[in-house]
PDB file of C-alpha atoms in Angstrom:
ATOM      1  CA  UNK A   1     131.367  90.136 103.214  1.00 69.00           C
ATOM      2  CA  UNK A   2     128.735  89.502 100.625  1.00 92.00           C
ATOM      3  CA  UNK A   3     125.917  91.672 100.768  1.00 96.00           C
ATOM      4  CA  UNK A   4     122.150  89.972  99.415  1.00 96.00           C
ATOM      5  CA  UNK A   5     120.491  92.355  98.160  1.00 97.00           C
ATOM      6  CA  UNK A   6     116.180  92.355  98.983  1.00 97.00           C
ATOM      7  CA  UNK A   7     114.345  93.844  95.790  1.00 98.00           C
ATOM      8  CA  UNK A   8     110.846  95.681  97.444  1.00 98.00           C
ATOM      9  CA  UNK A   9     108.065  95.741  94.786  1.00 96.00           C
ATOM     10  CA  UNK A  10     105.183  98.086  95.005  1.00 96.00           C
ATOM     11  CA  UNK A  11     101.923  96.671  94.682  1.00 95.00           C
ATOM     12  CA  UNK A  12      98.945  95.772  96.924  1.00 95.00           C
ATOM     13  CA  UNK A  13     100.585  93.795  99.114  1.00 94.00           C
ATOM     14  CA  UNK A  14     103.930  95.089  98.400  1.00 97.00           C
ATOM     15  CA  UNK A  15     106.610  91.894  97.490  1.00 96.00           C
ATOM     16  CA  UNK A  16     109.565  91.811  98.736  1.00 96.00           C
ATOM     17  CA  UNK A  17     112.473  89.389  96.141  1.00 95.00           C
ATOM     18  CA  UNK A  18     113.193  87.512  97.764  1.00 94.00           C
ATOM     19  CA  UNK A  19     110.206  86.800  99.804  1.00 91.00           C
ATOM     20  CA  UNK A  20     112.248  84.593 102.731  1.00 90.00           C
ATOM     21  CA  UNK A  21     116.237  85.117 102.529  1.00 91.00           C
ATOM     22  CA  UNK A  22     118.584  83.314 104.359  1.00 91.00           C
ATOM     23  CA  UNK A  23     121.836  84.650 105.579  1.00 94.00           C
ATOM     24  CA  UNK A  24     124.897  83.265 107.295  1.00 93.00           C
ATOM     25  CA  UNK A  25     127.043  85.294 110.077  1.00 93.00           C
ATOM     26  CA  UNK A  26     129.665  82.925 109.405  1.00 92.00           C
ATOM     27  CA  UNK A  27     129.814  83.853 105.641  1.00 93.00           C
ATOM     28  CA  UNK A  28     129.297  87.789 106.914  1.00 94.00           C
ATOM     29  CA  UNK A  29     126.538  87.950 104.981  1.00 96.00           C
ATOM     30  CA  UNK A  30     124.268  91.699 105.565  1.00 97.00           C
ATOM     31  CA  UNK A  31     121.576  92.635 103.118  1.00 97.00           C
ATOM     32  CA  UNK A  32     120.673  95.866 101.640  1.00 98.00           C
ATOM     33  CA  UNK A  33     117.006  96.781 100.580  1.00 98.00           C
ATOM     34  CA  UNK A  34     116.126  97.985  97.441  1.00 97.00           C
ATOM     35  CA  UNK A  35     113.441  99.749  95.453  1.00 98.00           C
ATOM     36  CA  UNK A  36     112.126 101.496  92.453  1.00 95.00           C
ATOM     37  CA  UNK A  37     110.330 103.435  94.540  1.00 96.00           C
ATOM     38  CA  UNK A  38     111.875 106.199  97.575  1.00 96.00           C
ATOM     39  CA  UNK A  39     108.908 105.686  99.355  1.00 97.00           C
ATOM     40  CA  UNK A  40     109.651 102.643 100.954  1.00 98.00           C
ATOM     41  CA  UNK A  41     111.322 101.375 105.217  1.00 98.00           C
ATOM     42  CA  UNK A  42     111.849  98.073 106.493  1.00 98.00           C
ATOM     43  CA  UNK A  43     111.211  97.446 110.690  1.00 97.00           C
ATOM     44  CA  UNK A  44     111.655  94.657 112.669  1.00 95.00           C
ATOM     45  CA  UNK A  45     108.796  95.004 115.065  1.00 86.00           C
ATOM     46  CA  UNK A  46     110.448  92.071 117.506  1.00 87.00           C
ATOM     47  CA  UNK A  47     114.148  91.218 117.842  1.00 92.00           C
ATOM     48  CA  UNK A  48     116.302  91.969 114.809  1.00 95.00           C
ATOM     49  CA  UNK A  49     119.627  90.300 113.415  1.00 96.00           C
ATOM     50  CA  UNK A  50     121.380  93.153 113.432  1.00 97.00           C
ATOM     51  CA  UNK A  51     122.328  96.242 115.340  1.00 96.00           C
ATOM     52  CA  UNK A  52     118.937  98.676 113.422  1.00 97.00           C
ATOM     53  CA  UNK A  53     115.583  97.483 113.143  1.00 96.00           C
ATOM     54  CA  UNK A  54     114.502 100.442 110.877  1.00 98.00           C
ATOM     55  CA  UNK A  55     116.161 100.340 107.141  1.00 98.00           C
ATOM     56  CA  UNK A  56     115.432 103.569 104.496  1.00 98.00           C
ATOM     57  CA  UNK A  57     116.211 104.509 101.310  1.00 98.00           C
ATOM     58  CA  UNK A  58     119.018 106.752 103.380  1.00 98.00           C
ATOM     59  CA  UNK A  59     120.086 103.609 105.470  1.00 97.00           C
ATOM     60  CA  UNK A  60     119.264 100.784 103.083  1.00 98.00           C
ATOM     61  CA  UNK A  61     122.503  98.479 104.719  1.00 98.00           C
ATOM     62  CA  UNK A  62     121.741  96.112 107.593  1.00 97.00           C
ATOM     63  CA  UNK A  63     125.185  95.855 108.456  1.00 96.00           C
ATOM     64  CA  UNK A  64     127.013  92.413 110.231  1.00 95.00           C
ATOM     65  CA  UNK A  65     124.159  89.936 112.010  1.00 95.00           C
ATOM     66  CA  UNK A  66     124.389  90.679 115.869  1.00 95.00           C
ATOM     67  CA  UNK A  67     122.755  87.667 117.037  1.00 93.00           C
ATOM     68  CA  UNK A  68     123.870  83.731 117.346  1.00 88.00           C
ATOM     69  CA  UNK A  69     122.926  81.641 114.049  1.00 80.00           C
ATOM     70  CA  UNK A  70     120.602  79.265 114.139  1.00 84.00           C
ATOM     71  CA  UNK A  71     118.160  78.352 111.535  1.00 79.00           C
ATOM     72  CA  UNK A  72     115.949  81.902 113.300  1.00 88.00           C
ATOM     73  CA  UNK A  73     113.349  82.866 111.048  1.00 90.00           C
ATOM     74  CA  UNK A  74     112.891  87.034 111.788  1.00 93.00           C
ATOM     75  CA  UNK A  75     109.962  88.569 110.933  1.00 92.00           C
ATOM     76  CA  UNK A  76     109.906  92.105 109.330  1.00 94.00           C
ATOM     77  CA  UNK A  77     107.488  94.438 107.618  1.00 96.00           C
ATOM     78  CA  UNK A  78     107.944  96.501 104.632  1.00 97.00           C
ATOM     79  CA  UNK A  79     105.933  98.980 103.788  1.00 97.00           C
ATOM     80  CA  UNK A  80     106.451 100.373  99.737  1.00 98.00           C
ATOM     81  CA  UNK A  81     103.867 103.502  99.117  1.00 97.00           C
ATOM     82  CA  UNK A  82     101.829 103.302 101.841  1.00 97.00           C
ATOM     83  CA  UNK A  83     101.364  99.442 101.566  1.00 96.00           C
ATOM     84  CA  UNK A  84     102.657  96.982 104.337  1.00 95.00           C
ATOM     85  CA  UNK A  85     103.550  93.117 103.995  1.00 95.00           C
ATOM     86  CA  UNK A  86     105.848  91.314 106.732  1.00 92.00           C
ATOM     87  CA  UNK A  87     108.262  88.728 104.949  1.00 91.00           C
ATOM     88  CA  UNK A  88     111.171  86.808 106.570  1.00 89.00           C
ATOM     89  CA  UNK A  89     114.791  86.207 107.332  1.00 88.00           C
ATOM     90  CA  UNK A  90     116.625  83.028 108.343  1.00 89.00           C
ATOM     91  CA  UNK A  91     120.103  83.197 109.851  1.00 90.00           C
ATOM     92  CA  UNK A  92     121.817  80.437 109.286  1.00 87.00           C
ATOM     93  CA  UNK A  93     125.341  79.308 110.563  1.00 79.00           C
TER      94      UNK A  93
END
């Protein structure tokens, strides 16, 4: 199950690295955020890929994808020290 890891930046917008990552459910893929900083969530405001939709510096692992594949783009917001910015995820097949 590889896991891709999602470097968060601060900054003003905050960047997240990198900024659009596809995954596959039928390679297992989940992602884990990361950052520099313990100030920092991830929340998918719509539908999520996975089971969460709120990610922490204490629950940093998305886990498997929950939903069908298919080339979805997912938007999400981060939000490092106060600052937001909304990148994206792709599942892919």
């Amino acid at each position: 199950m590889p896991v891709r890891p999602i470097q968060l930046n601060s900054g003003n917008p905050p960047t997240a690295q990198p900024p659009s990552q596809g995954i596959s459910k039928s390679a297992g893929d989940s992602v884990r955020w990361q950052s520099s900083s313990n100030n920092w969530s991830v929340d998918f405001e719509g539908n999520s890929p996975f089971e969460g939709r709120h990610f922490s510096p204490s629950n940093p692992e998305s886990g498997p994808i929950t939903v069908n594949p298919g080339n979805t783009q997912y938007k999400y917001s981060i939000t490092v020290d106060g600052v937001k910015a909304d990148p994206t995820i792709i599942v892919n097949p």
